[in-house]
PDB file of C-alpha atoms in Angstrom:
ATOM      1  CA  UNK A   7     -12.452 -16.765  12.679  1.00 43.00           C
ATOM      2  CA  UNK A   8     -13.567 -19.168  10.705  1.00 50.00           C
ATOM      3  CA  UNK A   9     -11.519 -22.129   9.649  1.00 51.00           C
ATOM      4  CA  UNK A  10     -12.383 -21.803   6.132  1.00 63.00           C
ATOM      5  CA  UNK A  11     -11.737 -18.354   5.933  1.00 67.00           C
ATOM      6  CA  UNK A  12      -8.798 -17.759   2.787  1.00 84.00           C
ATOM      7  CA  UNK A  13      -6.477 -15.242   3.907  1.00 84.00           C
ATOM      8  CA  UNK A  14      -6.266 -12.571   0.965  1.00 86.00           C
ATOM      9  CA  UNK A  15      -2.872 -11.617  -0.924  1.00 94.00           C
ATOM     10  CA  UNK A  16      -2.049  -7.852  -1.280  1.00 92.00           C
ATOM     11  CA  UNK A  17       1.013  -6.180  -2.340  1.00 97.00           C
ATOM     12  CA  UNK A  18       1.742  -2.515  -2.318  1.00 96.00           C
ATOM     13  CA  UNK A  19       4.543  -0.465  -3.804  1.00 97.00           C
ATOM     14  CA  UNK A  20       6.092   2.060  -1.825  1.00 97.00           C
ATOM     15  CA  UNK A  21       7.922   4.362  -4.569  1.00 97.00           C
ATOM     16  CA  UNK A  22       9.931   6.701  -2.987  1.00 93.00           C
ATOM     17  CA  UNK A  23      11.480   9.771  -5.075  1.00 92.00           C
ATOM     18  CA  UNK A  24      13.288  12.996  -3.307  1.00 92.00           C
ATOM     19  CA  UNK A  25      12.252  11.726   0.225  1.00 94.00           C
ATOM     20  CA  UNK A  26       8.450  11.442  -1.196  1.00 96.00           C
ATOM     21  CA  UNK A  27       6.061   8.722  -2.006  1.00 97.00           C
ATOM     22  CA  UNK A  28       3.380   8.270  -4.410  1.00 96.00           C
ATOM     23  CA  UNK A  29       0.330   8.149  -2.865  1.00 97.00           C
ATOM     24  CA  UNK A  30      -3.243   7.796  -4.073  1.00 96.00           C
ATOM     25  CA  UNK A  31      -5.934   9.806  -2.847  1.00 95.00           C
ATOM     26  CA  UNK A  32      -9.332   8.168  -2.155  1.00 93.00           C
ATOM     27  CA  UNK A  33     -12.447   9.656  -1.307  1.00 92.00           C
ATOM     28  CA  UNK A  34     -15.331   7.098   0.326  1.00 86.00           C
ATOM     29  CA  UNK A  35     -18.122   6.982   2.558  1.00 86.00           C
ATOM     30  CA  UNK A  36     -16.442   5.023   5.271  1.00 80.00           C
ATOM     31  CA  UNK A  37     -12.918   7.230   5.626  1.00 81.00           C
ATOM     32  CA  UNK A  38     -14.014  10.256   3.624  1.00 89.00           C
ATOM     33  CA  UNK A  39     -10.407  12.023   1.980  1.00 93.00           C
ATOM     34  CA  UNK A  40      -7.279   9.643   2.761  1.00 92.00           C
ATOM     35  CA  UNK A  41      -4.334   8.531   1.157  1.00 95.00           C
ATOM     36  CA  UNK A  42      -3.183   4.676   0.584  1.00 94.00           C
ATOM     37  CA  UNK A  43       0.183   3.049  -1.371  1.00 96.00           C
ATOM     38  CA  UNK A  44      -0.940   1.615  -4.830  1.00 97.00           C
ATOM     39  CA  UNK A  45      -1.086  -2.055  -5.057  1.00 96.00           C
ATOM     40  CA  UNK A  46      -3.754  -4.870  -4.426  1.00 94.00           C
ATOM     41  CA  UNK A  47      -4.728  -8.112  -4.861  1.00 94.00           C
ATOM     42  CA  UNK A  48      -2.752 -11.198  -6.071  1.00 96.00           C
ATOM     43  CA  UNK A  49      -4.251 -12.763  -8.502  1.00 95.00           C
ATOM     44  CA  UNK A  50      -4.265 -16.937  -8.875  1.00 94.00           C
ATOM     45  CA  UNK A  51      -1.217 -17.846 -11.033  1.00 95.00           C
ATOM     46  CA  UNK A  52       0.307 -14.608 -10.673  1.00 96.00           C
ATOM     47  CA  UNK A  53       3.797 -13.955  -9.208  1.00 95.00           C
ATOM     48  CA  UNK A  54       4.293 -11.022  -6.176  1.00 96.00           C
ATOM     49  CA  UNK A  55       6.451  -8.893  -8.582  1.00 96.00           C
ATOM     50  CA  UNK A  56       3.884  -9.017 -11.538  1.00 97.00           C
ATOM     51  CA  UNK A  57       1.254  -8.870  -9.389  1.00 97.00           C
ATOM     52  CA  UNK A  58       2.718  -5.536  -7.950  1.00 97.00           C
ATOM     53  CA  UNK A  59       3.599  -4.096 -11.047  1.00 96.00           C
ATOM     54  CA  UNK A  60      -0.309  -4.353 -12.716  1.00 96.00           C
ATOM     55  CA  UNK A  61      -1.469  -2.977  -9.716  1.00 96.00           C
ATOM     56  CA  UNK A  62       0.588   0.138 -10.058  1.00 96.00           C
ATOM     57  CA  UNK A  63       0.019   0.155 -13.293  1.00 94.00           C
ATOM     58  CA  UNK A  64      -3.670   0.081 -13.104  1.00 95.00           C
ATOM     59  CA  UNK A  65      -3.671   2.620 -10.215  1.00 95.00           C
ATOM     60  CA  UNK A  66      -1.133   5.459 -11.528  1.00 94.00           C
ATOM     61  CA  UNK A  67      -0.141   4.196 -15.252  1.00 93.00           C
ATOM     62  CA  UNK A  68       3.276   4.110 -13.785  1.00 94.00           C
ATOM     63  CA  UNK A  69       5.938   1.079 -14.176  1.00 95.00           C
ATOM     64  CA  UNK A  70       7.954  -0.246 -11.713  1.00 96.00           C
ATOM     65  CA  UNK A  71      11.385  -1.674 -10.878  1.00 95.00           C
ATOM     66  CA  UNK A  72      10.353  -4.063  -7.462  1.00 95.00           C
ATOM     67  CA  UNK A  73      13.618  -3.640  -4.913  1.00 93.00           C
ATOM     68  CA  UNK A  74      13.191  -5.298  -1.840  1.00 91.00           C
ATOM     69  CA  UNK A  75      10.568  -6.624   0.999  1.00 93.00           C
ATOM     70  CA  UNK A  76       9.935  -3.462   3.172  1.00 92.00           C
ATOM     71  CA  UNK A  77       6.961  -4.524   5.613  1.00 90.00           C
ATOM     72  CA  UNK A  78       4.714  -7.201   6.423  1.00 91.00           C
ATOM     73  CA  UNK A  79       1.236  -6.514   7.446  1.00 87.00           C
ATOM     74  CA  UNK A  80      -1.316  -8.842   8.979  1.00 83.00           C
ATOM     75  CA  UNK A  81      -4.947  -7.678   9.086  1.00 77.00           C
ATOM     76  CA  UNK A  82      -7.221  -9.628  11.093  1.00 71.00           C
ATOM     77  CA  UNK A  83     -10.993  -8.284  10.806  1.00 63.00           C
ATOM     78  CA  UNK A  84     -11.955  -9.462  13.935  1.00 66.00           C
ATOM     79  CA  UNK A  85      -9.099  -8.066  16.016  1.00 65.00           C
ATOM     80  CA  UNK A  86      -9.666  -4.783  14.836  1.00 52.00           C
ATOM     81  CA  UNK A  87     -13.514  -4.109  14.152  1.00 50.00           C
ATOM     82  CA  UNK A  88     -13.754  -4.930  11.229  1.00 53.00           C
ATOM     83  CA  UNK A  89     -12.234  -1.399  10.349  1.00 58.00           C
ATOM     84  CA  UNK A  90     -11.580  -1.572   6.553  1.00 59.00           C
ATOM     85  CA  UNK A  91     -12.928  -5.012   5.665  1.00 65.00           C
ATOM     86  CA  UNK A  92     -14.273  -8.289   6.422  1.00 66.00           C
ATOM     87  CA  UNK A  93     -11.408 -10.023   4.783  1.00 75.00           C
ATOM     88  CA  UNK A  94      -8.426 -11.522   6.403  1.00 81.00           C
ATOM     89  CA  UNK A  95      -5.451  -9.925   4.654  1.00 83.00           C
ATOM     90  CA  UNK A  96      -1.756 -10.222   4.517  1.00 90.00           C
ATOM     91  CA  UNK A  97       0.080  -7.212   3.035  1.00 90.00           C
ATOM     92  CA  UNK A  98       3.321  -7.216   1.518  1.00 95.00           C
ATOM     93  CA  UNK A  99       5.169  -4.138   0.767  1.00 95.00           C
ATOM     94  CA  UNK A 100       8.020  -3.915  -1.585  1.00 96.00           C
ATOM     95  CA  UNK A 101      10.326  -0.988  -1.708  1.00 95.00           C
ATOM     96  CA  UNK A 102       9.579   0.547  -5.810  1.00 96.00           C
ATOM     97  CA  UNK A 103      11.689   2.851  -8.401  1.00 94.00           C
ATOM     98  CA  UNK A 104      10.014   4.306 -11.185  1.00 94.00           C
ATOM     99  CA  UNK A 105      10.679   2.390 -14.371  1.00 92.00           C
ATOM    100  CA  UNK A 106      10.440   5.803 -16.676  1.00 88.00           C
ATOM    101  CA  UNK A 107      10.272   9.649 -15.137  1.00 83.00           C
ATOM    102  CA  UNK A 108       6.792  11.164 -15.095  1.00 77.00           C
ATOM    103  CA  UNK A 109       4.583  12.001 -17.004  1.00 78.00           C
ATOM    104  CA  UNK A 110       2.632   8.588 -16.147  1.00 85.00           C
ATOM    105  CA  UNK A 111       0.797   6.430 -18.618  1.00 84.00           C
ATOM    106  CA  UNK A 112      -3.531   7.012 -17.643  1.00 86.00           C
ATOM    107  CA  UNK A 113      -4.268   4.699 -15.335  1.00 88.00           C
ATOM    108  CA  UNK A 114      -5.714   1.602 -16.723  1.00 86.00           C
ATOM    109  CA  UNK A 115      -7.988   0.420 -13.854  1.00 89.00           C
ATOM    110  CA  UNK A 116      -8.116   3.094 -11.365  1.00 87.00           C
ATOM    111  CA  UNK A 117     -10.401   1.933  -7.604  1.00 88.00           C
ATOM    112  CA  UNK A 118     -13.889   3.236  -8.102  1.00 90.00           C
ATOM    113  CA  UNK A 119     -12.872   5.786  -4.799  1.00 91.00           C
ATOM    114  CA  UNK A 120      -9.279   6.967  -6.579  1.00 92.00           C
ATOM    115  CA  UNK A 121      -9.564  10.524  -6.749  1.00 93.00           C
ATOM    116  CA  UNK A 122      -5.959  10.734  -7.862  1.00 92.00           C
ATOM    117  CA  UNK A 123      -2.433  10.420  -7.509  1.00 94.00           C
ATOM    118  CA  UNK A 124       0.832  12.923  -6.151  1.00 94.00           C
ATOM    119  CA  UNK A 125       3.707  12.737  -4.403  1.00 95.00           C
ATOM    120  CA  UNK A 126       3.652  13.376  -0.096  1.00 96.00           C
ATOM    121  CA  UNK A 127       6.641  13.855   1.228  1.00 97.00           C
ATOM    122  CA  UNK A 128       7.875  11.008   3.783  1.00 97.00           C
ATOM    123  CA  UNK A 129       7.973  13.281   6.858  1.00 96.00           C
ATOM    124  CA  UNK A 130       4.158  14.019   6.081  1.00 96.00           C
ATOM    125  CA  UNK A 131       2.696  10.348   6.205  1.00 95.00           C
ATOM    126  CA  UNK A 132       1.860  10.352   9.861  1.00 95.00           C
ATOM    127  CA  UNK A 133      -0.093  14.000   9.425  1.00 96.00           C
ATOM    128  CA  UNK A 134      -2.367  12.520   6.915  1.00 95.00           C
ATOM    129  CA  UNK A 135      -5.544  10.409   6.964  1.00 94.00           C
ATOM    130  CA  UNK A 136      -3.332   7.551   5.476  1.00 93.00           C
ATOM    131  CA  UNK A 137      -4.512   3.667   5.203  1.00 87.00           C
ATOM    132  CA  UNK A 138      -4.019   0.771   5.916  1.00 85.00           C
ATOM    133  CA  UNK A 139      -2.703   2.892   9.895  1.00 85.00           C
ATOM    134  CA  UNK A 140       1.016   1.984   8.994  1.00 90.00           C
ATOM    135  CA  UNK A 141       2.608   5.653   8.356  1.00 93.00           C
ATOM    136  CA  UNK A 142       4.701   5.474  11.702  1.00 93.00           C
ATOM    137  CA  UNK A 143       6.077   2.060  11.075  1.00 91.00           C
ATOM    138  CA  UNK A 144       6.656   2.858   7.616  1.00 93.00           C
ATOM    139  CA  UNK A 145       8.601   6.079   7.907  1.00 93.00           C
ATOM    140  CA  UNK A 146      10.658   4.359  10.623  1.00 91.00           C
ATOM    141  CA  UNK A 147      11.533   1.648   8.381  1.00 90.00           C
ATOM    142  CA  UNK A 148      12.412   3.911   5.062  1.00 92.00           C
ATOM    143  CA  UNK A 149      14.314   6.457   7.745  1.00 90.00           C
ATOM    144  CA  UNK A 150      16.145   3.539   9.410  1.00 84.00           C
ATOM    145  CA  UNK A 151      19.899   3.492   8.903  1.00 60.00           C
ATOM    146  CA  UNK A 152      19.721  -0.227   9.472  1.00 52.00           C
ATOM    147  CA  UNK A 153      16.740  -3.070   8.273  1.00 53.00           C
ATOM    148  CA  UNK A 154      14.177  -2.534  10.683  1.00 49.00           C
ATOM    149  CA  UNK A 155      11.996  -5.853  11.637  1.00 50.00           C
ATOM    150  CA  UNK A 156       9.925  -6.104   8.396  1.00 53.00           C
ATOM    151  CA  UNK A 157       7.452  -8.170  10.268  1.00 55.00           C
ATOM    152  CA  UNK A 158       4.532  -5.844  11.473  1.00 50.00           C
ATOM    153  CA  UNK A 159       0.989  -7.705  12.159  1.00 43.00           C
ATOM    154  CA  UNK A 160      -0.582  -4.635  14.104  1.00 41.00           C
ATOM    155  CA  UNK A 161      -3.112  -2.566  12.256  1.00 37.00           C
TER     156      UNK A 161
END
């Protein structure tokens, strides 16, 4: 790695309803049909919370109450083959409630590969094509009767 390689800020919001998240469905060249939390980027100047809250509402048209730090992830490109990206990322995930019941707001900046959004169940996540590979660790942690070790910098 590089030393002047900027490690990119991402949040994601896991908003859990009736033991079910809301995913969004992608569709790409590279992973073909999968499933990912909303979030993204953090933009200079902006805060994690507001940061996390755009994002979801760009992505689902949903807002957001942000509860607490669920998981950590570290993604290092050239650890793991440079699977999604090139970019060295560190992912925080924050435990969500919808703002407002459904129906949603349109999205206001859905990804180009957003297909579309629904709920999965929890028990579900590690049957799926989900991404970034954290379904395991992340229905462990939202089953756990106890904090689990937030801290996660596997893929």
């Amino acid at each position: 790695m590089p030393n002047d390689q900027i490690m990119r800020l991402a949040v994601d919001a896991v908003i859990e309803r009736a033991d079910a998240l809301l995913l969004i469905e992608y569709e790409d060249v590279q992973f073909g049909r999968h499933w990912g939390l909303p979030g993204g980027g953090v933009e200079p100047g902006e805060t994690l919370h507001t940061a996390l809250r755009r994002e979801v509402l760009e992505e689902t048209g949903a807002a957001v109450k942000v509860g607490r730090l669920l998981l950590v992830n570290e993604y290092d490109p050239a650890t793991h083959s440079h699977v999604y990206d090139n970019e060295l990322t560190l992912r925080l995930l924050f435990h969500c409630t919808l703002a407002a019941e459904e129906p949603f707001a349109e999205p206001t900046a859905p990804d180009p590969d957003q297909r579309g959004i629904g709920w999965m169940p929890i028990a579900d996540l590690t049957t799926i094509p989900f991404y970034p590979r954290i379904a395991a660790r992340l229905q462990a942690i939202l089953w756990a009767e106890s904090t689990a070790d937030i801290f996660h910098t596997l893929l």
